[in-house]
Coordinates of N, CA and C in Angstrom, one line a residue:
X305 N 5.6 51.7 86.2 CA 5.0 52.7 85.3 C 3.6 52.4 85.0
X306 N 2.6 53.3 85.0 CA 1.5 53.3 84.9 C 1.0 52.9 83.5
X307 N -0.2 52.1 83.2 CA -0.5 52.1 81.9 C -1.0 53.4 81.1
X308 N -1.1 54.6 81.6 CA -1.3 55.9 80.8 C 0.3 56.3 80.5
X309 N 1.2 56.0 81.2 CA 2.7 56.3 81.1 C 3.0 55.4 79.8
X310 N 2.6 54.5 79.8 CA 3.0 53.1 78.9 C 2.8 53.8 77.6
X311 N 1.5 53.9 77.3 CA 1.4 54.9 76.5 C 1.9 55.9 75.8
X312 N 2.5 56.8 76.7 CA 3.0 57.6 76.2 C 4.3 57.5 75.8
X313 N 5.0 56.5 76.5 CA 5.8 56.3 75.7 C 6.2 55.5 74.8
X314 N 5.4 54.9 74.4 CA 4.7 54.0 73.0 C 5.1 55.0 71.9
X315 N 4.0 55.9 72.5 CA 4.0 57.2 71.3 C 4.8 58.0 71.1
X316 N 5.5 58.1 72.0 CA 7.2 58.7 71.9 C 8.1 57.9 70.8
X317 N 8.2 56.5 71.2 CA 8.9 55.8 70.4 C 8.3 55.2 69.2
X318 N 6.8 55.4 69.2 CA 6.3 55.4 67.6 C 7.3 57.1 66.6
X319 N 7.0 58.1 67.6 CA 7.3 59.3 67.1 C 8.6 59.1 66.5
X320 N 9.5 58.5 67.3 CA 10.7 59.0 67.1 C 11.5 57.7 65.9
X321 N 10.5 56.6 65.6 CA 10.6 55.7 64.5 C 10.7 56.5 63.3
X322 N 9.1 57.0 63.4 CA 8.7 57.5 62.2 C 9.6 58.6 61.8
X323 N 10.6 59.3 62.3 CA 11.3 60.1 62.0 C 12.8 59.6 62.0
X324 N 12.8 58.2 61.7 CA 13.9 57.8 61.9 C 15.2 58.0 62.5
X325 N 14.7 57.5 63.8 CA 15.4 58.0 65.2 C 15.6 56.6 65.8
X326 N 15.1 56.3 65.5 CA 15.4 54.5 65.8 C 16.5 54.2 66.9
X327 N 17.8 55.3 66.3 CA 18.7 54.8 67.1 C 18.8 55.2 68.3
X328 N 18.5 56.4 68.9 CA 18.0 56.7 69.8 C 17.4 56.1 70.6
X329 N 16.3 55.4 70.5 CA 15.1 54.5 71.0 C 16.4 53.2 71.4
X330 N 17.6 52.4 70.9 CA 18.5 51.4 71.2 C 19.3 52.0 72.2
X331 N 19.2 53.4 72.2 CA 20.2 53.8 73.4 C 19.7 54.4 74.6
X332 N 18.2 54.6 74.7 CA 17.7 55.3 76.1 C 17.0 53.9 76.9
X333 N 17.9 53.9 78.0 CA 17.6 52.8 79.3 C 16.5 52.8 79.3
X334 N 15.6 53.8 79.4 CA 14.4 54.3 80.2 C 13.6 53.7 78.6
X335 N 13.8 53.6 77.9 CA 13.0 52.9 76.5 C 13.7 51.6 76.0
X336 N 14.0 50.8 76.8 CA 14.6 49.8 76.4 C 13.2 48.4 76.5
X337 N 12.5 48.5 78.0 CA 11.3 47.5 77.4 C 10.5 47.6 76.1
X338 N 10.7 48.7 75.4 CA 10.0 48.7 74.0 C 10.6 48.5 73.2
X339 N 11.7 48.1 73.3 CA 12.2 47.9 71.6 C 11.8 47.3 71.1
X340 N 10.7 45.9 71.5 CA 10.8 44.8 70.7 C 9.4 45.6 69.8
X341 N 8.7 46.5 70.5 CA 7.9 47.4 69.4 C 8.2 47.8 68.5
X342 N 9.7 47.9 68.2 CA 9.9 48.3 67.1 C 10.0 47.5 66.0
X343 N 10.1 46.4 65.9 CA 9.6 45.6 64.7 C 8.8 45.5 64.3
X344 N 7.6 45.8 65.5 CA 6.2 45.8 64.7 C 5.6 47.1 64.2
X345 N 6.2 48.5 64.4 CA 5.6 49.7 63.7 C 6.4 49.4 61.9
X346 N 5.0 50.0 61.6 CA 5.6 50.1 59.9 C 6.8 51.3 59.8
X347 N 6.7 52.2 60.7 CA 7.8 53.3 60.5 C 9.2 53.2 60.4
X348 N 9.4 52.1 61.0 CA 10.5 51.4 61.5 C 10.9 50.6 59.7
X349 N 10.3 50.5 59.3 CA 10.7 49.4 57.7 C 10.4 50.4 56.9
X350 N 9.6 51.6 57.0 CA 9.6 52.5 55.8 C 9.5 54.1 56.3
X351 N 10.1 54.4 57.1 CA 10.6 56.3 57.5 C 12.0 56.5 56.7
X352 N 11.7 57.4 56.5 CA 13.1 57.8 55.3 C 13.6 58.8 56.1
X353 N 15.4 58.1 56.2 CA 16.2 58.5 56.4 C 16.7 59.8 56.0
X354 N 16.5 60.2 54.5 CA 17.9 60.9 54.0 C 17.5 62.3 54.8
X355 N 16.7 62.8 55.4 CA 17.3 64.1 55.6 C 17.8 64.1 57.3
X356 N 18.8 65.2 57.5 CA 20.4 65.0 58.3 C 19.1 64.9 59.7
X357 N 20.1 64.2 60.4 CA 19.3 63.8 61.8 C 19.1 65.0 62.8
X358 N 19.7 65.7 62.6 CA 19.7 67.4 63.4 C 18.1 67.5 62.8
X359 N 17.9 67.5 61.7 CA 16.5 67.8 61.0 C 15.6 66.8 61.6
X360 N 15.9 65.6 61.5 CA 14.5 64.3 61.8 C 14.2 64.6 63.3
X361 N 15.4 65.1 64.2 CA 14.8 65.3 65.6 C 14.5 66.6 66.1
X362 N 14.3 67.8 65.4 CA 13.8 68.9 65.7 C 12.3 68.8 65.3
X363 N 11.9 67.6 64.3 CA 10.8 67.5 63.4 C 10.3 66.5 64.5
X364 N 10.6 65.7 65.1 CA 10.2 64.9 66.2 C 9.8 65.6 67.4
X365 N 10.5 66.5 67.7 CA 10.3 67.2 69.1 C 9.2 68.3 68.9
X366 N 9.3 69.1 67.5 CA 7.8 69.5 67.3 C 6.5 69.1 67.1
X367 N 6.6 67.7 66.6 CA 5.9 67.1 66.5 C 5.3 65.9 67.8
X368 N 6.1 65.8 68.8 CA 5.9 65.7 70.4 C 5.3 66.7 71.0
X369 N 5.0 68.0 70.8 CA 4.9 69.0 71.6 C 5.5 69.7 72.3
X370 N 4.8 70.5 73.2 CA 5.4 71.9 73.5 C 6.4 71.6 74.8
X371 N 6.2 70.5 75.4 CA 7.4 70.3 76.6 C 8.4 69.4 75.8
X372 N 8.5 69.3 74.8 CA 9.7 68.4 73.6 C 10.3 69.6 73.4
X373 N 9.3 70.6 72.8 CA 10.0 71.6 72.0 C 11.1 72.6 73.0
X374 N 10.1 72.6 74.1 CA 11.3 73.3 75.5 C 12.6 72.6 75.4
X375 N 12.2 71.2 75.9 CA 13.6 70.5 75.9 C 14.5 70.8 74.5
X376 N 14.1 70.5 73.8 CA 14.8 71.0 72.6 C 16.0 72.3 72.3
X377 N 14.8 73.4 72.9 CA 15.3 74.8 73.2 C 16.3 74.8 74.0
X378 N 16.0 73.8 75.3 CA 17.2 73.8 76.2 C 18.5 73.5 75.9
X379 N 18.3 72.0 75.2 CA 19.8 71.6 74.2 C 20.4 72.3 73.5
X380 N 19.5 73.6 72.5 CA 20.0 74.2 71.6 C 21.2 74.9 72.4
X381 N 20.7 75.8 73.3 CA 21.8 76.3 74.2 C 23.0 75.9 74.7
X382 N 23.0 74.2 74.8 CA 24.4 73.8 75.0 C 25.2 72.6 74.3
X383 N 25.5 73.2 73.1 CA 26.7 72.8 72.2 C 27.4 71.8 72.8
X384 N 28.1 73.0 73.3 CA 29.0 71.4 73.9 C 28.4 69.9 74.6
X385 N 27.1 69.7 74.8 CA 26.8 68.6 74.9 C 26.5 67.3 74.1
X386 N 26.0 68.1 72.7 CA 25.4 67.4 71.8 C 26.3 67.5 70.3
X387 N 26.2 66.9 69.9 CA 26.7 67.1 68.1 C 26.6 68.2 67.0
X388 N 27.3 68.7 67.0 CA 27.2 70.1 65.8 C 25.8 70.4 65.2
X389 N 25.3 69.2 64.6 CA 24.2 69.1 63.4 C 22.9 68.8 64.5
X390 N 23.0 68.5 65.4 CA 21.4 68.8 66.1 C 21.6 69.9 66.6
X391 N 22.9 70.3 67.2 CA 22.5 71.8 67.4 C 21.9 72.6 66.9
X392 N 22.4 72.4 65.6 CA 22.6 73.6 64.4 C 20.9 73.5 64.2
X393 N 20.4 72.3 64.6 CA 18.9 72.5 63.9 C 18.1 72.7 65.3
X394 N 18.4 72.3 66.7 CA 17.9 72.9 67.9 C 18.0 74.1 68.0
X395 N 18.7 74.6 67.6 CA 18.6 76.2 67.9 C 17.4 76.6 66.9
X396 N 16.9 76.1 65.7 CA 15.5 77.0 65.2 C 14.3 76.6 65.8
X397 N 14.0 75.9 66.9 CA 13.5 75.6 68.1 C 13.4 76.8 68.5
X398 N 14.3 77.8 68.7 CA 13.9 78.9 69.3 C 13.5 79.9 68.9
X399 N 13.5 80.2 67.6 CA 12.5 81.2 66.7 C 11.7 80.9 65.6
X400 N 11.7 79.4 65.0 CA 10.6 78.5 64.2 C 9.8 77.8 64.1
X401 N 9.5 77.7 65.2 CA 8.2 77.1 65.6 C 6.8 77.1 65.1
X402 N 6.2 76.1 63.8 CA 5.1 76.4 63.3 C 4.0 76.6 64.6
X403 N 3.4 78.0 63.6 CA 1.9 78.8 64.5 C 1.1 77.3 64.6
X404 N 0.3 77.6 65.1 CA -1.3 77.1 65.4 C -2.1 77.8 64.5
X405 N -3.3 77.3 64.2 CA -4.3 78.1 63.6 C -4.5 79.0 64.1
X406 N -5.3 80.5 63.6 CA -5.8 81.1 63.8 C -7.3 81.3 64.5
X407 N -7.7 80.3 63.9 CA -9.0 80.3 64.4 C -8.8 80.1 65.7
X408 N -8.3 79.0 66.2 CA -7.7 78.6 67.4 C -7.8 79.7 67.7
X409 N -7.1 80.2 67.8 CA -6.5 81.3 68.4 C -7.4 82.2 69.3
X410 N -8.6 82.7 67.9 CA -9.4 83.4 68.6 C -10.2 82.7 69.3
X411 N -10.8 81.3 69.5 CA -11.3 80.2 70.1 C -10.7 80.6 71.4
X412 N -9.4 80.6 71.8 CA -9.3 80.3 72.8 C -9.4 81.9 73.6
X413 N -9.0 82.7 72.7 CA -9.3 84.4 73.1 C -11.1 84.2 73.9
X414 N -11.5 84.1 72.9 CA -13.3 84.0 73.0 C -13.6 83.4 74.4
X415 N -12.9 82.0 74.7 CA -13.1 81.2 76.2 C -12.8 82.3 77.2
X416 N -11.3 82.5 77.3 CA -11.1 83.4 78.2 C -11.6 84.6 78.3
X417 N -12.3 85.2 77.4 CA -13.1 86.8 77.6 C -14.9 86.4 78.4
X418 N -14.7 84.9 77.8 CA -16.1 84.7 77.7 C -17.0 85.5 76.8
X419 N -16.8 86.1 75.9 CA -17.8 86.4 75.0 C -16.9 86.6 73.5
X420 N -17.8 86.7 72.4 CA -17.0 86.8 71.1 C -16.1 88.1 71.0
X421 N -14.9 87.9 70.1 CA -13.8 89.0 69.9 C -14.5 90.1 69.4
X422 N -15.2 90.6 68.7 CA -15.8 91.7 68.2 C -16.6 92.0 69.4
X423 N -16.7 91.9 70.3 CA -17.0 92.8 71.8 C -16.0 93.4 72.4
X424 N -15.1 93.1 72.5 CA -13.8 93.9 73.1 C -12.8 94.3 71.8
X425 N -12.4 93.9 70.4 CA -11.9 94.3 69.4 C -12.4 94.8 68.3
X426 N -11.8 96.0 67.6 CA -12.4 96.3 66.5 C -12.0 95.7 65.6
X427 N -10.7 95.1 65.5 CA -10.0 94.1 64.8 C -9.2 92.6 65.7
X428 N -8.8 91.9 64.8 CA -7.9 90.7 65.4 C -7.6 90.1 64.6
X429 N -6.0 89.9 64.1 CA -5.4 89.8 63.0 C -5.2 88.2 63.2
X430 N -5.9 87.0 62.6 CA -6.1 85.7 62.7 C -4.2 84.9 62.7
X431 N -3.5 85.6 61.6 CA -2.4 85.3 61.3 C -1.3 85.7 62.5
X432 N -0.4 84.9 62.8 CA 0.0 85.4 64.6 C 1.5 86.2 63.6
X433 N 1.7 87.4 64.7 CA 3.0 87.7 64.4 C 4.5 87.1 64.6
X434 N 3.8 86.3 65.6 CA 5.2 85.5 66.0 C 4.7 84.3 66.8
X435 N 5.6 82.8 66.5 CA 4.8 81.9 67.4 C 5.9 81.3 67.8
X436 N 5.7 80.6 69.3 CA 6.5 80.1 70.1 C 6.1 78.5 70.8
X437 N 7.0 77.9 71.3 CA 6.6 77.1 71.7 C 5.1 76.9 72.8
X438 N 4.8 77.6 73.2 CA 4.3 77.6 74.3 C 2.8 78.9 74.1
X439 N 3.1 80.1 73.3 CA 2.0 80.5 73.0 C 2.6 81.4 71.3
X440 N 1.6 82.3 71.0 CA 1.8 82.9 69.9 C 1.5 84.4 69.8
X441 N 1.9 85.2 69.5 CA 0.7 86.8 69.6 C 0.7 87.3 68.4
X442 N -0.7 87.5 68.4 CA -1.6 88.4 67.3 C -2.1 89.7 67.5
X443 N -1.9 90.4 66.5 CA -2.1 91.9 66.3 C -3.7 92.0 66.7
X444 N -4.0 93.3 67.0 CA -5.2 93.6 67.3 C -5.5 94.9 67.4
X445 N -6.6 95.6 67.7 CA -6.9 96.5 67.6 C -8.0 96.9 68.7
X446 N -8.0 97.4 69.9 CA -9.3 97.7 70.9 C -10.5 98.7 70.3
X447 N -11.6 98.5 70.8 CA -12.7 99.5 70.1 C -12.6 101.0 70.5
X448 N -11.6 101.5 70.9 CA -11.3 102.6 71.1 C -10.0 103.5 70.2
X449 N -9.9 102.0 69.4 CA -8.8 102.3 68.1 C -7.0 102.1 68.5
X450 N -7.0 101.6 69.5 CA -5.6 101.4 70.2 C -5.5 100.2 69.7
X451 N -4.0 100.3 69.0 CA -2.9 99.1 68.6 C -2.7 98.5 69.5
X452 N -3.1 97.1 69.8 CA -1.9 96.0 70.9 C -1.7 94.4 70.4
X453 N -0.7 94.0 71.0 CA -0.8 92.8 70.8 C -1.4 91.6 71.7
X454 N -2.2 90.1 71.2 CA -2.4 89.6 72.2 C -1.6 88.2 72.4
X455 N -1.3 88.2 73.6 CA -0.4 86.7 73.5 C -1.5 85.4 73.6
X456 N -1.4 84.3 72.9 CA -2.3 83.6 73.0 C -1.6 82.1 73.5
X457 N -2.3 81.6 74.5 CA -2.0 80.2 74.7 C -1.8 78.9 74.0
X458 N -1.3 78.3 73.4 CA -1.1 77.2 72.5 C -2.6 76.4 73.2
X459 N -3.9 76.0 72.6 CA -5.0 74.9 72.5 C -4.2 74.0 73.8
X460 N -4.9 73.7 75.0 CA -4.3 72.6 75.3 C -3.0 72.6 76.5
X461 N -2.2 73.6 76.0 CA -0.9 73.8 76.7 C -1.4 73.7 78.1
X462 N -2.3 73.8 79.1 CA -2.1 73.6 80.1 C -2.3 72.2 80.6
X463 N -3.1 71.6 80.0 CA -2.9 69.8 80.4 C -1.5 69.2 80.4
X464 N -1.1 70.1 79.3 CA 0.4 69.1 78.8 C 1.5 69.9 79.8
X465 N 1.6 71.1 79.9 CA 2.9 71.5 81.0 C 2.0 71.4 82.7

């Protein structure tokens, strides 16, 4: 494994400390040379438990990003694999997904047009109507007065998928 691999999954199993997932981290092969890291993150001696683990690992996988949150989505779909209570909370993986900024938003509109939104819109509603793992879309308005929506890329999303 590469030392940028190392890394990452450092940060995986920092992530999944801090959300007290711990146990998880004792039972994946492929994360087994790090456990002894786990005695030395503070998360590990002070991440709080009490809310249901369905909750701490949907809050982990959003908080991993947008190829966590797929995987997530993928699980939610099959029940019978996993335990009732991560289901129950994988499945809002598929319609709750906190937006990204707005500003973002139009930042990244702006790149791709190559020039600022008030050149091709008379409006662009900063707040998204709906956000997904992967992108989000915002209301708009063209300078010819036609309603549309635009789908916007999540910041980033193409390094990471």
């Amino acid at each position: 494994m590469g030392r940028s691999s190392s890394w990452r999954v450092l940060r995986i199993v920092r992530v999944l400390v801090r959300h007290g997932l711990d146990e998880f981290v004792f039972r994946l092969h492929l994360l087994r040379p790090y456990r002894f890291a786990l005695w030395l993150l503070p998360g590990f001696w002070f991440c709080d438990r009490s809310a249901e683990r369905g909750q701490r690992l949907r809050e982990a996988l959003e908080e991993l990003g947008p190829v966590f949150v797929k995987f997530g989505q993928a699980l939610s779909t099959r029940p019978d694999l996993i335990p009732a209570d991560i289901a129950a909370q994988l499945t809002r993986l598929q319609d709750d997904v906190p937006p990204f900024p707005g500003a973002s938003a139009e930042a990244v509109v702006e790149q791709s047009l190559g020039a600022p939104i008030s050149e091709h819109f008379a409006s662009f509603e900063l707040d998204p109507l709906a956000s997904a793992s992967v992108a989000q879309v915002h209301g708009a308005t063209l300078k010819d007065g036609t309603e549309v929506v635009v789908k916007v890329l999540r910041p980033g999303i193409g390094e990471v998928i």
